[in-house]
mmCIF file with all atom_site columns, C-alpha atoms and ligand atoms in Angstrom:
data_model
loop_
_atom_site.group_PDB
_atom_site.id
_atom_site.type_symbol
_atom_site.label_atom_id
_atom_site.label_alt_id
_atom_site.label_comp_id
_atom_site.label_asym_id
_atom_site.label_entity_id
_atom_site.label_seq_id
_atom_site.pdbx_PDB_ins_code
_atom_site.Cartn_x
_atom_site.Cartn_y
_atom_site.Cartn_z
_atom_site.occupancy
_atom_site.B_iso_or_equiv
_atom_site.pdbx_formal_charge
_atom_site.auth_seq_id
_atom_site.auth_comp_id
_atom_site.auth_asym_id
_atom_site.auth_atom_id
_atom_site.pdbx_PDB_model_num
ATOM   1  C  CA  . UNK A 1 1  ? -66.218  83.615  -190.841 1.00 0.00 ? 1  UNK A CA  1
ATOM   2  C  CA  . UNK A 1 2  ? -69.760  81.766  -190.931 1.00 0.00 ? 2  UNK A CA  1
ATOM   3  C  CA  . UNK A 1 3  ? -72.148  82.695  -193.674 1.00 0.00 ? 3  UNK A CA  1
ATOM   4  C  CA  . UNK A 1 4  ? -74.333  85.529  -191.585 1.00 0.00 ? 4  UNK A CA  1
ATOM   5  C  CA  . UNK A 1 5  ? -78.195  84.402  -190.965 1.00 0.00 ? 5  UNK A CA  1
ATOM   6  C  CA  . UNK A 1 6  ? -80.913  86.903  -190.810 1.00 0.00 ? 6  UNK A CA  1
ATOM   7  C  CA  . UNK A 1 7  ? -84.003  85.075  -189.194 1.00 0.00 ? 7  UNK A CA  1
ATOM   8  C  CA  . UNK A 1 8  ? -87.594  86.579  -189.652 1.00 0.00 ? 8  UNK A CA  1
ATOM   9  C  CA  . UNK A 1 9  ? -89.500  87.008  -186.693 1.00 0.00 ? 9  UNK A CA  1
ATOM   10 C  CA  . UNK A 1 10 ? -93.126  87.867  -186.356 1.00 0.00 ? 10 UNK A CA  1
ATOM   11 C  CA  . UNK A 1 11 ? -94.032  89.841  -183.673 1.00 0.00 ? 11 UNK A CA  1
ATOM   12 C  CA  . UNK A 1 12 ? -97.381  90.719  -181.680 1.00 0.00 ? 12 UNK A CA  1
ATOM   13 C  CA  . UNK A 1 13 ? -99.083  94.167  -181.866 1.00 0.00 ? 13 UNK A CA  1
ATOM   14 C  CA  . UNK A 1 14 ? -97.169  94.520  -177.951 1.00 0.00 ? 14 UNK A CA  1
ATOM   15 C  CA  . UNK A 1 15 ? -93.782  93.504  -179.588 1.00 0.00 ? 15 UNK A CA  1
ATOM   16 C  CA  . UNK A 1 16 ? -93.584  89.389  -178.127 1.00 0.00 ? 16 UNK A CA  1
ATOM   17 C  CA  . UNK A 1 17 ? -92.416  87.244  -180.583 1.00 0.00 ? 17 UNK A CA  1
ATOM   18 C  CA  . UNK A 1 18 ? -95.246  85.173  -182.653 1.00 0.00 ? 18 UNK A CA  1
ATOM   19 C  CA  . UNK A 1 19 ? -93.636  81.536  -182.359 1.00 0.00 ? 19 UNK A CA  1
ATOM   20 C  CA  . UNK A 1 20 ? -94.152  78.970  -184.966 1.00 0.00 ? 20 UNK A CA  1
ATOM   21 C  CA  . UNK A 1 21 ? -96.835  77.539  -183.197 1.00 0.00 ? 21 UNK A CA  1
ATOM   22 C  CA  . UNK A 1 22 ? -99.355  79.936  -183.768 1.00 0.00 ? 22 UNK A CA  1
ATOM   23 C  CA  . UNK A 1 23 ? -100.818 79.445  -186.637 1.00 0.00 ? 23 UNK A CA  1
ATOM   24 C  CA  . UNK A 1 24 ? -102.550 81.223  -188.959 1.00 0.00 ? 24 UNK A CA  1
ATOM   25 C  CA  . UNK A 1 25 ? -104.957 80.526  -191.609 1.00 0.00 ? 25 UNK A CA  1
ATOM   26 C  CA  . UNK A 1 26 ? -104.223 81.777  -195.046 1.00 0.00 ? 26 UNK A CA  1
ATOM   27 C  CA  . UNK A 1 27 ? -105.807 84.850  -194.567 1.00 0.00 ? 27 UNK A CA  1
ATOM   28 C  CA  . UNK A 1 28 ? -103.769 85.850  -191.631 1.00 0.00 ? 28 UNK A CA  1
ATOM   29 C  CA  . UNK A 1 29 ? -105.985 85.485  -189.152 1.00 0.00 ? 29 UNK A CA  1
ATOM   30 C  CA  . UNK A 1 30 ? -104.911 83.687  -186.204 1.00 0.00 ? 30 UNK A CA  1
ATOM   31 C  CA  . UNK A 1 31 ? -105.756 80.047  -185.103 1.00 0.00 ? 31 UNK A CA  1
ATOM   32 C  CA  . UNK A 1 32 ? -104.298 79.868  -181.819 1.00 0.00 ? 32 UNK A CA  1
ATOM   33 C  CA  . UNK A 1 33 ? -106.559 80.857  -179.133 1.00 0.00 ? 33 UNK A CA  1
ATOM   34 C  CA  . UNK A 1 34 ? -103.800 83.444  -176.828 1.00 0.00 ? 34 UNK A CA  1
ATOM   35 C  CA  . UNK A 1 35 ? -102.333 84.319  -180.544 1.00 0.00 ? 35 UNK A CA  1
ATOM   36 C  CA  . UNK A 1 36 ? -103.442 88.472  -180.998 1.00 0.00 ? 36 UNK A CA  1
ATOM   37 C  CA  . UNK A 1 37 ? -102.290 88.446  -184.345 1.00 0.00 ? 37 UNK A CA  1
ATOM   38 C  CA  . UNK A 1 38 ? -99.008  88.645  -186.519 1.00 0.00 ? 38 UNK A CA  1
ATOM   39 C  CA  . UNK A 1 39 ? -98.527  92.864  -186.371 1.00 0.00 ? 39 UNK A CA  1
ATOM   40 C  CA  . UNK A 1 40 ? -95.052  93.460  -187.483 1.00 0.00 ? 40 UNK A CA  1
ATOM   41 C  CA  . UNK A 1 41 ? -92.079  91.647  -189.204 1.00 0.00 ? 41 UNK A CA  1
ATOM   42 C  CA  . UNK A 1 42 ? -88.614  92.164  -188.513 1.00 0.00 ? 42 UNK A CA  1
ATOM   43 C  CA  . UNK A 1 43 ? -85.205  90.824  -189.420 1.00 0.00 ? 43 UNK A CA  1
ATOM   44 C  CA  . UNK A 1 44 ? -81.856  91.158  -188.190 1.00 0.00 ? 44 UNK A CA  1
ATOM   45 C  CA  . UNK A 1 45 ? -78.830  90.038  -190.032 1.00 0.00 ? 45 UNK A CA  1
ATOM   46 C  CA  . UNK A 1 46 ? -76.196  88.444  -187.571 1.00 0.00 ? 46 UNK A CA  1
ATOM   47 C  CA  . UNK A 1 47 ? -73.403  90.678  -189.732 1.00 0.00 ? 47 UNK A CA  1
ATOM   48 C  CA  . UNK A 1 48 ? -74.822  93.534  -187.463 1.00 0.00 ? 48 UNK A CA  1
ATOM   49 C  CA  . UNK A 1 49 ? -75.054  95.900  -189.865 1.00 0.00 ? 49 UNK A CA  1
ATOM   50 C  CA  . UNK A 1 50 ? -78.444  95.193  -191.528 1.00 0.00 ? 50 UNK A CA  1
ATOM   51 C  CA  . UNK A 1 51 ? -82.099  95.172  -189.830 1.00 0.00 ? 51 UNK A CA  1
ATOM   52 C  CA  . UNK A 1 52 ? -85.725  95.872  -191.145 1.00 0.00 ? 52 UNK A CA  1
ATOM   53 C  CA  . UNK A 1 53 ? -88.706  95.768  -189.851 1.00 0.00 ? 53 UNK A CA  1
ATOM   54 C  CA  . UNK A 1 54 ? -92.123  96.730  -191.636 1.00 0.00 ? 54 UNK A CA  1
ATOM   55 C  CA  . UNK A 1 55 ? -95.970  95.750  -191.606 1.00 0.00 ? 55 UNK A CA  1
ATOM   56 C  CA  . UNK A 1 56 ? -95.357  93.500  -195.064 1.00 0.00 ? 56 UNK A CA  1
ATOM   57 C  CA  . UNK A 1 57 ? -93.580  90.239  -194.732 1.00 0.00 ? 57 UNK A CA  1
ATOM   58 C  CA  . UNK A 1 58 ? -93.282  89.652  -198.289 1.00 0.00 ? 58 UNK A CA  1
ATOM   59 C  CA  . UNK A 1 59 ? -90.966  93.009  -198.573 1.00 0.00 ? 59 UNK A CA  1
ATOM   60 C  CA  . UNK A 1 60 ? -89.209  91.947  -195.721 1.00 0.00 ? 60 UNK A CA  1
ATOM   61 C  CA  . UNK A 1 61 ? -88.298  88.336  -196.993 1.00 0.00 ? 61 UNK A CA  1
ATOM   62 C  CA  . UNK A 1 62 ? -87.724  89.369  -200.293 1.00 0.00 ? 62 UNK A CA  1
ATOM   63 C  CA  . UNK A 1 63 ? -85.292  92.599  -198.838 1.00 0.00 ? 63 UNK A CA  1
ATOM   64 C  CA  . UNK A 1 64 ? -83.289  89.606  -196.166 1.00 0.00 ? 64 UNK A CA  1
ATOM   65 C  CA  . UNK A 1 65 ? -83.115  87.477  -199.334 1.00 0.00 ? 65 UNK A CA  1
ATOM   66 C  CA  . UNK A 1 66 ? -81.276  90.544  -201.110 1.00 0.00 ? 66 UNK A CA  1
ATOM   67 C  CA  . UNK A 1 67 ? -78.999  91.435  -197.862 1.00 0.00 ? 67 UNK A CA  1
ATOM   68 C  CA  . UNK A 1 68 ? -77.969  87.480  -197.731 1.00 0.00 ? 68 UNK A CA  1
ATOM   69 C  CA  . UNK A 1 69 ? -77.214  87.005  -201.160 1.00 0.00 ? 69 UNK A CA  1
ATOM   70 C  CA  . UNK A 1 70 ? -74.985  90.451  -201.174 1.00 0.00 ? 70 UNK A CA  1
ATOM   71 C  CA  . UNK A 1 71 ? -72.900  88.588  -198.396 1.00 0.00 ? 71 UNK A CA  1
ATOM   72 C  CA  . UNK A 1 72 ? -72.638  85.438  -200.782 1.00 0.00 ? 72 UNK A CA  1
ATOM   73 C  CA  . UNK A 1 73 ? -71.231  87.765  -203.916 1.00 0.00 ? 73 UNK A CA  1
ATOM   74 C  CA  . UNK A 1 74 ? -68.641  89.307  -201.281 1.00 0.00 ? 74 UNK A CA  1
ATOM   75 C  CA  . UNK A 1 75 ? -67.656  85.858  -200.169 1.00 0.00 ? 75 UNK A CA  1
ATOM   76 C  CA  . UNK A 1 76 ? -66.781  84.191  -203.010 1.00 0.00 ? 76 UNK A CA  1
ATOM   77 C  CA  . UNK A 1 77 ? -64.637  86.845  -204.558 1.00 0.00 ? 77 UNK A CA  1
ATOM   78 C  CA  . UNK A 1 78 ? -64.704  90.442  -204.776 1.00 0.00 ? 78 UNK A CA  1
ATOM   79 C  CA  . UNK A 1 79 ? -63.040  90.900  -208.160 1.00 0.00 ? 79 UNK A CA  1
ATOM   80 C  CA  . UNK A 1 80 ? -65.858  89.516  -209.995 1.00 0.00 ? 80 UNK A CA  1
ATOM   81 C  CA  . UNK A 1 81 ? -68.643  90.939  -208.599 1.00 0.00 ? 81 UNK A CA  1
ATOM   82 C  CA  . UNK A 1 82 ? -67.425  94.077  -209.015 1.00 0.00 ? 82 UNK A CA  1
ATOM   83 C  CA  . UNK A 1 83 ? -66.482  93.553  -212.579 1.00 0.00 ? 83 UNK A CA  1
ATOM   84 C  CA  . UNK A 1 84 ? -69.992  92.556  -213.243 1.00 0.00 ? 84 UNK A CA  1
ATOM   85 C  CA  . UNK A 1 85 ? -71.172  95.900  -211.430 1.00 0.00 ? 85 UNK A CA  1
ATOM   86 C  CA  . UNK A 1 86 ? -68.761  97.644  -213.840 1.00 0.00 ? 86 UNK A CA  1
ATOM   87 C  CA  . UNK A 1 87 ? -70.461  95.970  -217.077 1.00 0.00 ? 87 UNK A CA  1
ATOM   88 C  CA  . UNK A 1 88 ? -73.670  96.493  -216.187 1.00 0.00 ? 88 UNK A CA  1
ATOM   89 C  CA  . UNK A 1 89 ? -73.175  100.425 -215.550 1.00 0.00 ? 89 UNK A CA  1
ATOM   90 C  CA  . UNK A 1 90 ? -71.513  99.798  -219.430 1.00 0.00 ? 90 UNK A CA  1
ATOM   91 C  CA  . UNK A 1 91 ? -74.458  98.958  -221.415 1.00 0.00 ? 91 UNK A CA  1
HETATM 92 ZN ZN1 . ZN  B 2 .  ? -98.982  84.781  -182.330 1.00 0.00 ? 1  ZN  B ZN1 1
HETATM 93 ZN ZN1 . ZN  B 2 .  ? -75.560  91.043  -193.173 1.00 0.00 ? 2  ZN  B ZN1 1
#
């Protein structure tokens, strides 16, 4: 099975995707001229089981970062992970 992908999106206040070619300046406000603004942030992981969505993009990165690298440690192998689980409910 691939490695699962969860893509960010930015989406518009009426729920269209904000495409990389609106830009932004670092503030957030918006530099293209039929660009209403980034409103929402959402992710879906292509493992189907994991999506989030939120007003913070940072928190939604940082949460897809955490979902991806969970599929990573259940890739390689199972047995160590969970040993490591086991050791760190031990100390
Ligand atoms: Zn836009
Ligand atoms: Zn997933």
């Amino acid at each position: 099975m691939p490695r699962p992908r969860a893509a960010l999106v930015t989406l518009h206040q009426d729920g269209t995707e904000c495409p990389e070619s609106h830009k932004h300046t670092r503030s957030g406000k918006p530099l293209h001229p039929e660009c209403p603004g980034r409103y929402r942030f959402e992710s879906t992981c292509d493992c189907g089981a994991w999506e989030l969505s939120g007003r913070t993009k940072g928190y939604i990165d940082a949460e897809r970062k955490r979902h991806l690298a969970s599929h990573r440690e259940a890739q390689t192998d199972s047995g160590p992970a969970v040993l490591r689980e086991l050791l760190r409910f031990a100390d």
